[in-house]
Coordinates of C-alpha atoms in Angstrom, one line a residue:
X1 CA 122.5 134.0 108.6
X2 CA 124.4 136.0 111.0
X3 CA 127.7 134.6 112.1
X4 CA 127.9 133.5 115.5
X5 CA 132.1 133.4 115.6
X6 CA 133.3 137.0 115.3
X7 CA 137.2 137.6 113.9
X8 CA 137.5 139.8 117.2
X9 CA 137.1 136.9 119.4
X10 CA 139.5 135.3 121.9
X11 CA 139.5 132.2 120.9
X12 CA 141.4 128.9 123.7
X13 CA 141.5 125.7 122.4
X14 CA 142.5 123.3 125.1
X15 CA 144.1 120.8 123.8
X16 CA 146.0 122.5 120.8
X17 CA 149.0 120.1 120.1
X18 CA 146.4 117.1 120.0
X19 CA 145.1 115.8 116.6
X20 CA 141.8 117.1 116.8
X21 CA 143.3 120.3 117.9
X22 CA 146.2 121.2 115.8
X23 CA 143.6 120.5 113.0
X24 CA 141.2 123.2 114.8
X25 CA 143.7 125.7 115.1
X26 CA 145.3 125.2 111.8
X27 CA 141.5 125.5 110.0
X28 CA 140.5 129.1 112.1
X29 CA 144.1 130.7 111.1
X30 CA 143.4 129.5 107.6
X31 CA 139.6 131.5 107.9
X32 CA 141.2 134.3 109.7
X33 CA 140.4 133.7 113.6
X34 CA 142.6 134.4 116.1
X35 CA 144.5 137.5 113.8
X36 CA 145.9 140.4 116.0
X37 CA 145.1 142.6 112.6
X38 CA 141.6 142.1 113.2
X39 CA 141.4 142.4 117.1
X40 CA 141.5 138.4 117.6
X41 CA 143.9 136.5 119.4
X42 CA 143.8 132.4 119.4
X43 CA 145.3 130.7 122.8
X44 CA 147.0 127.7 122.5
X45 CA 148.8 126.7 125.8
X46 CA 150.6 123.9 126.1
X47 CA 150.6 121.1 128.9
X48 CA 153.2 122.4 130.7
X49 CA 151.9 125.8 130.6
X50 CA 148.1 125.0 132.2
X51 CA 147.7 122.0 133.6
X52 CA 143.9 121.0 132.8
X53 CA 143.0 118.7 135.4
X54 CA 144.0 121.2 138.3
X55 CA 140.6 123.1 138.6
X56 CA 142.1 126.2 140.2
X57 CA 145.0 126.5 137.6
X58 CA 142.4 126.5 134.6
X59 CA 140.0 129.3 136.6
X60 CA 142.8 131.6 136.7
X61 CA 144.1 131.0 133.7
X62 CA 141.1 131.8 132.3
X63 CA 139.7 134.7 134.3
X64 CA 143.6 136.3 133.5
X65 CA 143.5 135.9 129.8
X66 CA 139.4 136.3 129.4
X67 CA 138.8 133.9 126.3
X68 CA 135.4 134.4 124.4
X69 CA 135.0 131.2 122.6
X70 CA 136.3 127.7 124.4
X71 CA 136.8 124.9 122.5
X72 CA 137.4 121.9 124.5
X73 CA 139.7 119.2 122.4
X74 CA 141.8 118.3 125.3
X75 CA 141.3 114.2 126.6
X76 CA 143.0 111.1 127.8
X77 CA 142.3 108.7 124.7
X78 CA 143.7 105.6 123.5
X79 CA 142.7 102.3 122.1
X80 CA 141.1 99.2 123.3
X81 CA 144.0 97.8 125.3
X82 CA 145.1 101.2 126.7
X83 CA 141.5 101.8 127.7
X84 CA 141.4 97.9 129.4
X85 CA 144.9 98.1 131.2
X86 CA 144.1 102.1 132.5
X87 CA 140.1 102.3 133.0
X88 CA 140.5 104.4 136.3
X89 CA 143.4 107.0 134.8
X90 CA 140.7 107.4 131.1
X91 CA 137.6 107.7 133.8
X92 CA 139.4 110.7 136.1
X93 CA 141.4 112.1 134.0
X94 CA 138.7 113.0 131.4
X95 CA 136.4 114.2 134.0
X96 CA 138.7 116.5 135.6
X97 CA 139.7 118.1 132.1
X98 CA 135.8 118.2 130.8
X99 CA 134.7 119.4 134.4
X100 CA 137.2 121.8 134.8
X101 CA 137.0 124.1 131.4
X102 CA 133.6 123.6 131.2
X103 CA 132.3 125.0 134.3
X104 CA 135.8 127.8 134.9
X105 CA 134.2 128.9 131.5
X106 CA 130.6 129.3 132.6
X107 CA 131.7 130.9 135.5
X108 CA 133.8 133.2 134.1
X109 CA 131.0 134.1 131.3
X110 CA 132.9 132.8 128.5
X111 CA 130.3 133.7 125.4
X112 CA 130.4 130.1 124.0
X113 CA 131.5 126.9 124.3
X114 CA 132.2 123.6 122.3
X115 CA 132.8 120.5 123.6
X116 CA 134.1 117.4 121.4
X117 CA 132.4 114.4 122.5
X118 CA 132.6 111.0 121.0
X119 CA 130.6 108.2 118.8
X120 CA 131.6 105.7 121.6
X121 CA 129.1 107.5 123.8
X122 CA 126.4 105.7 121.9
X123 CA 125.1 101.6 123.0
X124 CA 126.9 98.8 121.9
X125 CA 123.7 97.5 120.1
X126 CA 122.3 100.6 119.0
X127 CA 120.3 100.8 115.9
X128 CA 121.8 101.8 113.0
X129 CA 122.4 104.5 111.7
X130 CA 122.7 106.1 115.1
X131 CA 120.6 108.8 116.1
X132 CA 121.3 111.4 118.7
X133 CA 118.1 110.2 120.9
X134 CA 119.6 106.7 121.2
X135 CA 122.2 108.0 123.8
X136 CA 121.5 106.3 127.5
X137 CA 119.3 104.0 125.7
X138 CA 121.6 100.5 126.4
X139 CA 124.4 99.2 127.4
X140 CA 128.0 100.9 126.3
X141 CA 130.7 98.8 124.7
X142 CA 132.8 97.5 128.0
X143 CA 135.9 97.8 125.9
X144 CA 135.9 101.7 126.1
X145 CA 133.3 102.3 128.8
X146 CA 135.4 104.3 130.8
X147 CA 136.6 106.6 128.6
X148 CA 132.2 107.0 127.4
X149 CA 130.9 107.3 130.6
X150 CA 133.5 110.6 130.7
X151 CA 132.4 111.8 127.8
X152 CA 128.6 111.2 128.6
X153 CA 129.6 113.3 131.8
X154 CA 130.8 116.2 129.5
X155 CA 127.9 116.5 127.3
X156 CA 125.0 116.1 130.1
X157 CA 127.1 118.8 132.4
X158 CA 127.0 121.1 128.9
X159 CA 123.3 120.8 129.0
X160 CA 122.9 120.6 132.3
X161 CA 123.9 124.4 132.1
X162 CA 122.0 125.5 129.2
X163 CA 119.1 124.4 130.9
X164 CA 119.6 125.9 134.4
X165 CA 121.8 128.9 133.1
X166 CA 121.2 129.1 129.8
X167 CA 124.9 128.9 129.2
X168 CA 125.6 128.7 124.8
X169 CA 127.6 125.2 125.5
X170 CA 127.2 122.7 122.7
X171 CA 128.6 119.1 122.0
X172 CA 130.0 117.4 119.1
X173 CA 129.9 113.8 118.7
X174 CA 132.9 113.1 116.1
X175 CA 132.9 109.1 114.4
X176 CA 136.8 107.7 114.4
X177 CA 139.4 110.2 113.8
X178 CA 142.5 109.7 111.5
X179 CA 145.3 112.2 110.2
X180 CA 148.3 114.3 110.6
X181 CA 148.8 114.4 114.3
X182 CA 147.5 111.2 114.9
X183 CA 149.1 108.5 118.1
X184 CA 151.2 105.7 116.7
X185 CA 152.1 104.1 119.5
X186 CA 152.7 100.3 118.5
X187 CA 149.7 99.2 121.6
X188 CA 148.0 102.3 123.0
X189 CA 146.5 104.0 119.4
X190 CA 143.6 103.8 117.7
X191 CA 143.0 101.4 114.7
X192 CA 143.7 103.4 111.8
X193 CA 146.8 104.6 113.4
X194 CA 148.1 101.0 114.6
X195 CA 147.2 99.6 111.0
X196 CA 148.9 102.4 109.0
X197 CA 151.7 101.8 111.8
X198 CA 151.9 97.6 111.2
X199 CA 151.8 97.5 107.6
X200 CA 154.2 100.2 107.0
X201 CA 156.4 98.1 109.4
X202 CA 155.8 95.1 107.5
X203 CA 156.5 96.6 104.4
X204 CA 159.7 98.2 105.2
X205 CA 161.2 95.1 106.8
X206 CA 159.9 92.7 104.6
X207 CA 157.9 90.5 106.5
X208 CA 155.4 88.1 105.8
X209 CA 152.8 88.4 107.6
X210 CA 150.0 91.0 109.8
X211 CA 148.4 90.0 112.4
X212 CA 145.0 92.0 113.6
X213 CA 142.9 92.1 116.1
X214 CA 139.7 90.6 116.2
X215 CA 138.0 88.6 112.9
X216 CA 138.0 91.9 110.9
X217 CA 134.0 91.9 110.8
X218 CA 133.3 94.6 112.8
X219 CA 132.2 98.1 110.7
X220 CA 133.5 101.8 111.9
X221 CA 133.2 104.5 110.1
X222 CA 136.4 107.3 110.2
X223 CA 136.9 110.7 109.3
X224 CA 140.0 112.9 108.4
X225 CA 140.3 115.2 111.2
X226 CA 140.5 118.3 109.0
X227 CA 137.4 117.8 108.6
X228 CA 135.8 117.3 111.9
X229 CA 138.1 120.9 112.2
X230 CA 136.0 122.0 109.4
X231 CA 132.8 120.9 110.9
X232 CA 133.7 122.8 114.5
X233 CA 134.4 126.2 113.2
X234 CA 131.4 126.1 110.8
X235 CA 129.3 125.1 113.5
X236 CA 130.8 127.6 116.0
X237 CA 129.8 130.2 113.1
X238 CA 126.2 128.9 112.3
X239 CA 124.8 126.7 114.9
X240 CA 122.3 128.3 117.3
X241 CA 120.5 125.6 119.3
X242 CA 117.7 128.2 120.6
X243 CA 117.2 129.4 117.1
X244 CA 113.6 127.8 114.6
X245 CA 115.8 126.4 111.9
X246 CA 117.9 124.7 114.7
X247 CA 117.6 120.7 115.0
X248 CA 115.0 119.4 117.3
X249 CA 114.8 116.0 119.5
X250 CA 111.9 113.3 118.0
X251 CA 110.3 114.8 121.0
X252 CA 110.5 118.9 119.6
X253 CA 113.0 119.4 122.4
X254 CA 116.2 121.7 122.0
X255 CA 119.0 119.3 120.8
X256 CA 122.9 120.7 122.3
X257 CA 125.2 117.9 120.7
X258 CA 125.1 117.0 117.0
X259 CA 127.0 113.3 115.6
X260 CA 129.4 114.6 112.8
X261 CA 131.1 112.1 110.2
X262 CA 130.7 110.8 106.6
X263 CA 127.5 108.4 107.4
X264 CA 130.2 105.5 105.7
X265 CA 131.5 102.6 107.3
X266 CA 133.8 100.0 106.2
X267 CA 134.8 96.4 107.8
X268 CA 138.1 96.4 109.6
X269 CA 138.8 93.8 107.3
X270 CA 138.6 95.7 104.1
X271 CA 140.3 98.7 105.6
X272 CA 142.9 96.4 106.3
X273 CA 143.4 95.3 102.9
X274 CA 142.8 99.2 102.1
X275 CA 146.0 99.8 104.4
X276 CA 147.9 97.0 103.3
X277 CA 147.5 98.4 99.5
X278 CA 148.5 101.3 100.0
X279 CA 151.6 100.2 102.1
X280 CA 152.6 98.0 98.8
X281 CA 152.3 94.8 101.6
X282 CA 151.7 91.7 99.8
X283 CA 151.8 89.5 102.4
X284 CA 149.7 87.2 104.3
X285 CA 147.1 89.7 107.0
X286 CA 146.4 87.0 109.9
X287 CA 143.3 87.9 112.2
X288 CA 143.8 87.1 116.2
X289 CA 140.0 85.9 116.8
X290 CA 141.4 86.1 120.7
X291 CA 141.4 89.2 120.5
X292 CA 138.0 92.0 121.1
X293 CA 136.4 93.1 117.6
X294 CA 134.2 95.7 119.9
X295 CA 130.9 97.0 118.8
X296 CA 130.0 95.1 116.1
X297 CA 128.8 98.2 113.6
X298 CA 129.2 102.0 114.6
X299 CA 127.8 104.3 112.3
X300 CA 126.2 107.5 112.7
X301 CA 123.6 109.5 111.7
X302 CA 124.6 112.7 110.0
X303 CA 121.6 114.2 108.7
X304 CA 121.1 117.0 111.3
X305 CA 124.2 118.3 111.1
X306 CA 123.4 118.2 107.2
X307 CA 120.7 119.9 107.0
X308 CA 122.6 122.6 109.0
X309 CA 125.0 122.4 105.8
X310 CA 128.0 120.9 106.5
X311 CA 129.3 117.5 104.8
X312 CA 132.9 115.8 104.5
X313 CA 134.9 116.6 101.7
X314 CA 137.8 114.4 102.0
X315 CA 137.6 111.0 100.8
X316 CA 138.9 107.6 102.5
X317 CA 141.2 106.8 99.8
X318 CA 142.4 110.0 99.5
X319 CA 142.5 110.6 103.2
X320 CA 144.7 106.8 104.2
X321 CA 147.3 107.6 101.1
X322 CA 148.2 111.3 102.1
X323 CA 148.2 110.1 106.0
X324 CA 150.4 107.2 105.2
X325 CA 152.6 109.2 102.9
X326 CA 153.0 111.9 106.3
X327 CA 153.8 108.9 108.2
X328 CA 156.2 107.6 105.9
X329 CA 158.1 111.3 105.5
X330 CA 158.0 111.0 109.6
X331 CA 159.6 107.8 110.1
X332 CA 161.3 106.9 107.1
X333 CA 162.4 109.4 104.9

């Protein structure tokens, strides 16, 4: 199967020094993308050196430096209570970042283009597992609708230009993210993050008690974010929407974004415990029913990208003891 991703390519990541990103670049350096030696070269600008959500900025920038391959990791996230307290700053600023690489690179005839999506695109009472065909099929979760309608946005504009242009844009819809890299922050992170975050606190200062959000019965599934890196080069390499062997709609039709994650879920509740564990925290975990749980089970269906032949390789256990020992080595050591 011929390789889609060449080692002579220019490669920009928006949104290098995220999670997502960092993991990206630190995967195609370790396959030997983005090496001088071979007539590659990986951008990697920082915030302060293009500023994504100013569409003339990002046009110049890339018509001066002429990237090949655009992989669009850059976004406003944050958890529940960040995306309740800041629904207008997720909505804009997402759009502007999405909109602005996406069509600068059509524009400027970028070769390809990958754009990370995200599970909460799907309906907050979608069957399970979730299929790609079930997107714009109900109601989103209201907890983090601002920050889905965005990346709805990003995905249809992506299509919208294969169709009419036939521009080589395609989407990834990545399940909850966790890893090196990840946002701590004690209100505005994401769940694995605020419970490695809690229960290492708890340990190290001896308290008593957790308290969580919600009744701990809702189901997510996560993923190490090396290997949603691992899933974006491979499919950057071997995933040709237009091509026979290439996944197909219920319908037959041309299929741009693919879900990517381990087709596992676990309750927040026994990831808790998980956490706790790990953290060596013996002590009482106290759920806050006043609190949202959000969608009540969110797991995807994988077997499309499968078939293509990619899978996870890093386990949950494996992947929530070497994150917390990072954290740990961060903070404490």
């Amino acid at each position: 199967m011929e390789n889609l991703l060449k080692f002579n390519d220019k490669i920009f990541v928006a949104g290098a020094t995220g999670m997502a990103g960092s993991a990206i670049v630190r995967n195609l350096l370790r396959k030997g993308y983005g090496d001088k030696k071979k007539g590659g070269l990986l951008l990697t600008p920082k915030r302060n050196e293009l500023d994504l959500t100013d569409i003339s900025s990002v046009r110049s920038w890339i018509k001066i430096n002429k990237p090949t391959i655009v992989i669009l990791a850059a976004a406003k996230v944050g958890g529940i209570l960040a995306n309740k307290n800041q629904p207008a700053s997720f909505l804009l600023d997402n759009l502007k970042i999405q909109t602005n690489v996406i069509e600068s690179s059509w524009s400027c005839d970028v070769r390809r283009l990958l754009f990370l999506g995200s599970s909460c695109i799907y309906p907050k009472y979608a069957k399970q597992p979730i299929k790609e065909e079930y997107l714009l099929t109900g109601e989103l979760e209201p907890t983090n609708e601002w920050y889905a309608i965005a990346k709805i946005s990003g995905i249809k504009l992506c299509q919208s230009l294969r169709i009419q242009y036939g521009f080589d844009a395609i989407s990834l819809m990545p399940t909850n993210l966790y890893g090196p890299g990840d946002n701590y922050h004690p209100t505005n992170s994401h769940v694995m993050a605020s419970l490695i975050r809690k229960f290492s606190e708890a340990k190290k200062n001896n308290l008593s008690s957790v308290t969580c959000w919600g009744n701990g019965s809702a189901l997510r599934e996560f993923m190490h974010v090396d290997d949603l890196a691992e899933a974006v080069v491979f499919m950057l390499e071997k995933w040709d929407p237009t091509k026979e062997n290439a996944p197909l709609t219920n319908c037959g039709e041309v299929l741009s974004y693919l879900n990517v994650g381990t087709g596992i879920d676990i309750s927040i509740k026994d990831l808790s415990e998980k956490i706790a564990y790990y953290c060596e925290f013996t002590g009482n975990i106290i759920w806050d029913e006043n609190m949202p749980n959000g969608t009540p089970k969110k797991e995807l269906d994988i077997s499309r990208i499968k078939d293509l032949g990619w899978s996870h390789s890093i386990d949950l256990d494996q992947g929530i003891y070497e994150t917390l020992i990072s954290y740990w080595k961060q903070n404490y050591i």
